[in-house]
């Protein structure tokens, strides 16, 4: 079990990691919202802090007094149980509080959190357990926003004709791509869902049985080179390859390629956190929507895996500890599954506002598994369920193919 | 197996049943489109005819010549493999061809179909089988449009301040509602999907196994009286009861009640095919969206059943032939399930344009099971999968509750 | 002054003329609304009747009882002073009352109007005068709708891929176009506005003075041939020729030509009341928006005339009774002026709901002068002020150029 | 005539005045765009600089090289003749260049402008005259943006729940309001348009004659107290008071009061550059749209003046130099006129891209006369024509009533 000492150390690490991600950004970069789906960096910094203030300090601090009354509404994301929130598409209008004031807010809450954790040993054990649980939830929540912060800044910079780069160092080289292999799995009655005694989100529970037919899974993700062949086969102009809603989506936005691909003077480029780069055909194709993933799979005479297939295959690999037959599981891009995001049999959200965390989004979204190159390294699990609507493209999302046997 | 003689008899029955539905309608009623999701009655009449001309006559008739060249585009619904189509939201602008000309089109195709079926015995057996299969598909397709025709005319009339009634006779009385009972089911590895040798749609195949946890199912649908209690508990103003997307949907349209409910001088009324009627608290609540069904279930401390639960429970009842523990299965309203509409494991659509029938809609829609009071009586099956988006309300859709044990 | 006998004769003539326009139309043609700006033919038939029932019969008939209570709302166009109205974009949903029922409504009101006029001689002279005035207003109103009925049916038919023709006879031949001549006018303090003792609309009053600089006016309208040269000079791709809002309008709809022009196999065609016809380069270019008229004028190194210029020039020609220097004034197409539609100095709308007729539209519209080929022949005047928004194209609208001297 | 020395002094004054307006703003405040009609402060700073670089330096500087190639597109507002522009609604996404970099851009252009002006005496006289003219145009342009910068920052701050104040000092007191008097004017053939030898915009030319009927003009603007009476008379719920398009505008946005009025705990407040303030009933009502101005006038049994009436009345007052019968002409709020914004008779825009300055906006906008409390003091003229669409409310716009005699 997490001790209070290690809890504070973890807290500090995660909170500092967030700030480290903003090093290269100006006040202006941190303030602007590039589309309703994205949030300003400053909002991420404040909202994650609001989470600790609201769900931890307010419940545990003696004589609780909020750092700033208005922040309670401004930085509430969507918790209806907690009161009003500032409308999401208007987050970018909040030039005040300034970035410096939000950093003060973070410092203030960090100090109060440290004080609280230091004296918590004096609490009854059940209260300590509750505290630990909430702090860990807050840190997991903050790690989710570390990823979102980077996806949102990438989108913002992609809208700027000056094409600024977020990352400063060299582009990390990519290992030469290995030939795609099809790994075989037996299926049968398998179990999925979290079973360990560490942290998981409520949507990973309860662990339960599913029946899975035999299937094969691709050893790696689809590459840019492979996806380019799909484009060059005129796939974006062929309705037969697309789900009906996907085709309408494509047509209404006149899409011809992935979100961050640019064709400049007959050369393919990709806009990345390192700015505009020549398209590397060896790298995994990313920033793909569900519709694109599904259409590519159809074209490749394959399909997307279900989340039960994905999880059972990956779990079996972990157990063997031996051959790494499935590559690019957690370090490259989230992988679309064919599974609509819904509750596991027996799922029950928490009773209070924390219960709004996951359950209320369980409709018209699809599950992604694995993790991406911008996911914090200690924030991935075999049972982790990420989810986005079918048209979302600004996340680090790619494709692992499957086939029925 | 269907003989050619009985095939022709079936053909005539179904085609006449369609026309019978239009008896009470004027030319104007048949021409207008009340919203993009609905189609004019005239379009239904022509499109179902186009289906036979395109998928049967064109493949089997010697010296095939279309009745009218332009109809091939006008009355193609969405089959991209078959060529262009007239834009769906503009179907109501087609005052020409007139209703009489569309009836001529029907007569012309009916005569050619009869001639074809009468001489088909001379064809090689494989061709006969193909013909029979396509004609039956066309008839099933036409039966689907018989239901849609009625849902669309109900919507059209609901937009008219004069509140016209489609049906002329008396409102059929409703049996006194029975107390809701919770039927228990064991679950385990069950099988769903079509297994007989009659007709089914491709989306009901292949029959396959699923693992289901123990569950209970309500013996009947939610009534108007029960749903009214939900409204009176202020449910349409309480975000905690709704999926996040459902709440946004509700708010943006400022909804406070089901689609066809009207509160007039403090009396609840319901707009029906028999015109405006006092709300019958004993009848099943219908014309509910997925969002409303889901919120009601949450409020009632229950949930929607999955399609595997629904089908396995209903199949077990059919096998027992005894106690009719589940009521209102096929005669009242389609029943929302919690299952996102997707392909069964191993699903393969047909190779040609017929393959566009079902597969390409398998995203962001939810499965409905059973059948409704406007479904043709020989058009329902335990394995039948209907599907609509989560905001659809103009269909005859209701709620059967489930609970995990 | 109009006698009661001649009034009844006029009434019958105008009412019959309206019905004559619907001879070639089916019930379906009369029911459908092709866009929010247009109205169904059936609605025109009913609304003009509603006008007599509301503004004449209700004020003069003893024991007034409306033909149908619901029609009072259904066929009220916009008179807020008179109560609710059915939303304009939903006029096409009213399949009931049927066309036959609306014809009954017309007959009923016609009979009551005839009875009223026949006994009116017994009324006090002031009441007779009021009656005559209101009946004439109603007839002028109905004549306006005779033109709108034709513009709306043309639009409806233009949306039909079958390209039906409204008119049955041959296309009337057009006289060979005369060379454009520039007629000169002195300007100075001129007077405009209605000054006779016949009928005029309130927006033509009061007659008043304006100061006009010397100007020239084109002897005829711009032809299709001339407008084609404008298109071929790439005008639809050159922002410098357009008003800023006109350019945005053009771009957002991706327009490249007038509303009813079609380029088919490299041949220019025009959709007309006689169906699709080869584009006649000698005819006036019509169905142009203000934006197109203004851009064409700029390209031709000219401008649109103000309404004061147009009216004073035309009035001077009428007075001379001699040389017909200005052609195509009232028989071809309405002519856009550069004048924003506003009240004349001293304008006062009538005190009651009739006062909503014109005044409340006096913003963001531009005045058109003259009359068109579908205007009833006795419905044009030198002082007549028609008006439409700058993007309207479905009316019979053309361009007469002007220049400052 | 302006000497080169005084030109440079003027240049410095205006450019410094712009920067002075940004003193109280953070980098974030300067970056964000609160709606498509508004621009970020940073954009104003850069665009006014772009104007000098493009229209002066590029034409006069030897070996001209732009400060930054991309700025030529980024900060072009709408000059199609000058090349592409960055889409207006996306101006707020440009976090790079930073505010500091834009300040560098200003310094760089200022230095080059100073150098150019200092050596300009060596140019041929015609070139000197052209230079002087363009620099003055650029300064007038920059002064227009000084006002817009303040209107845009007010709008941005009004969107912030923290209600920040732009201005720091005390709210300037307002003189006690004088009773409204109606000043009488004879009318006749009057002249309007610029006639002096100083600077004016092209839309103020040529001076020309108009005929004006006798009229009266209110001695001061409508006050908050008077406008409140209009609200309390239920004017926002009475369609008869509004232009038809105004009523639709009102309804679609559910407006009940002026843009910056807030009713908090039964107290009326107004959001201002000094933050939220109690509504001062003595002050002029401002931030009103044309629709509101027109409706108020109708309610007050008056009307808006035409621009000819306004200008001739104000000009006659200036000539008398005596009684100041018309108050609040240039120091409070722009005053809506009933005149649609159009070209004066004989108007000709300049031949090159500078000609896009005014002429292409001459449609569907209405003229405002006078000046406001945020107009630079030396930037107002009796002949000045400001213009905005009828729904614009974020400018400092008020109402001076007129009546026909």
GROMACS .gro file of C-alpha atoms in nm, chain B residues 24-35 42 68 70-71 74 86 90 92-101 156-162 164-166, chain C residues 24-35 42 68 70-71 74 86 90 92-101 156-162 164-166:
model
   78
  429UNK     CA    1  -5.647   0.729  -4.655
  430UNK     CA    2  -5.383   0.963  -4.796
  431UNK     CA    3  -5.418   1.242  -5.049
  432UNK     CA    4  -5.166   1.311  -5.324
  433UNK     CA    5  -5.036   1.595  -5.112
  434UNK     CA    6  -4.992   1.378  -4.804
  435UNK     CA    7  -4.787   1.141  -5.015
  436UNK     CA    8  -4.556   1.407  -5.155
  437UNK     CA    9  -4.426   1.605  -4.860
  438UNK     CA   10  -4.115   1.534  -4.651
  439UNK     CA   11  -4.139   1.662  -4.296
  440UNK     CA   12  -3.771   1.636  -4.200
  447UNK     CA   13  -4.447   0.855  -5.267
  473UNK     CA   14  -3.784   0.567  -6.663
  475UNK     CA   15  -3.433   0.929  -6.428
  476UNK     CA   16  -3.601   0.709  -6.167
  479UNK     CA   17  -3.429   0.964  -5.804
  491UNK     CA   18  -3.092   1.225  -5.533
  495UNK     CA   19  -3.456   1.699  -5.113
  497UNK     CA   20  -3.985   1.613  -5.081
  498UNK     CA   21  -3.927   1.851  -5.372
  499UNK     CA   22  -4.015   1.590  -5.633
  500UNK     CA   23  -4.373   1.683  -5.719
  501UNK     CA   24  -4.315   1.516  -6.055
  502UNK     CA   25  -4.341   1.225  -6.122
  503UNK     CA   26  -4.690   1.253  -5.974
  504UNK     CA   27  -4.833   0.995  -5.739
  505UNK     CA   28  -5.027   0.851  -6.032
  506UNK     CA   29  -4.707   0.813  -6.231
  561UNK     CA   30  -4.577   1.474  -4.102
  562UNK     CA   31  -4.921   1.493  -3.947
  563UNK     CA   32  -4.772   1.586  -3.610
  564UNK     CA   33  -4.635   1.902  -3.777
  565UNK     CA   34  -4.980   2.010  -3.889
  566UNK     CA   35  -5.171   2.237  -3.651
  567UNK     CA   36  -5.494   2.074  -3.776
  569UNK     CA   37  -5.512   1.513  -3.885
  570UNK     CA   38  -5.564   1.145  -3.808
  571UNK     CA   39  -5.417   0.881  -4.037
  834UNK     CA   40  -5.127   2.340  -6.520
  835UNK     CA   41  -5.037   2.239  -6.166
  836UNK     CA   42  -5.112   1.917  -5.978
  837UNK     CA   43  -5.216   1.904  -5.614
  838UNK     CA   44  -4.862   1.804  -5.530
  839UNK     CA   45  -4.710   2.096  -5.721
  840UNK     CA   46  -4.933   2.327  -5.519
  841UNK     CA   47  -4.837   2.185  -5.182
  842UNK     CA   48  -4.458   2.180  -5.169
  843UNK     CA   49  -4.226   2.457  -5.047
  844UNK     CA   50  -3.886   2.451  -5.212
  845UNK     CA   51  -3.702   2.686  -4.973
  852UNK     CA   52  -5.168   2.651  -5.205
  878UNK     CA   53  -6.220   2.789  -4.045
  880UNK     CA   54  -5.735   2.745  -3.774
  881UNK     CA   55  -5.690   2.918  -4.108
  884UNK     CA   56  -5.216   2.909  -4.080
  896UNK     CA   57  -4.758   2.951  -3.869
  900UNK     CA   58  -4.300   2.513  -4.233
  902UNK     CA   59  -4.489   2.328  -4.700
  903UNK     CA   60  -4.584   2.076  -4.430
  904UNK     CA   61  -4.952   2.163  -4.447
  905UNK     CA   62  -5.090   1.882  -4.661
  906UNK     CA   63  -5.424   1.944  -4.492
  907UNK     CA   64  -5.632   2.144  -4.570
  908UNK     CA   65  -5.613   1.993  -4.916
  909UNK     CA   66  -5.601   2.200  -5.230
  910UNK     CA   67  -5.971   2.131  -5.280
  911UNK     CA   68  -6.044   2.262  -4.931
  966UNK     CA   69  -3.964   2.441  -5.719
  967UNK     CA   70  -3.943   2.301  -6.069
  968UNK     CA   71  -3.578   2.403  -6.094
  969UNK     CA   72  -3.508   2.164  -5.802
  970UNK     CA   73  -3.655   1.870  -5.990
  971UNK     CA   74  -3.412   1.662  -6.196
  972UNK     CA   75  -3.697   1.593  -6.440
  974UNK     CA   76  -4.073   2.006  -6.569
  975UNK     CA   77  -4.213   2.303  -6.763
  976UNK     CA   78  -4.482   2.520  -6.607
   0.00000   0.00000   0.00000
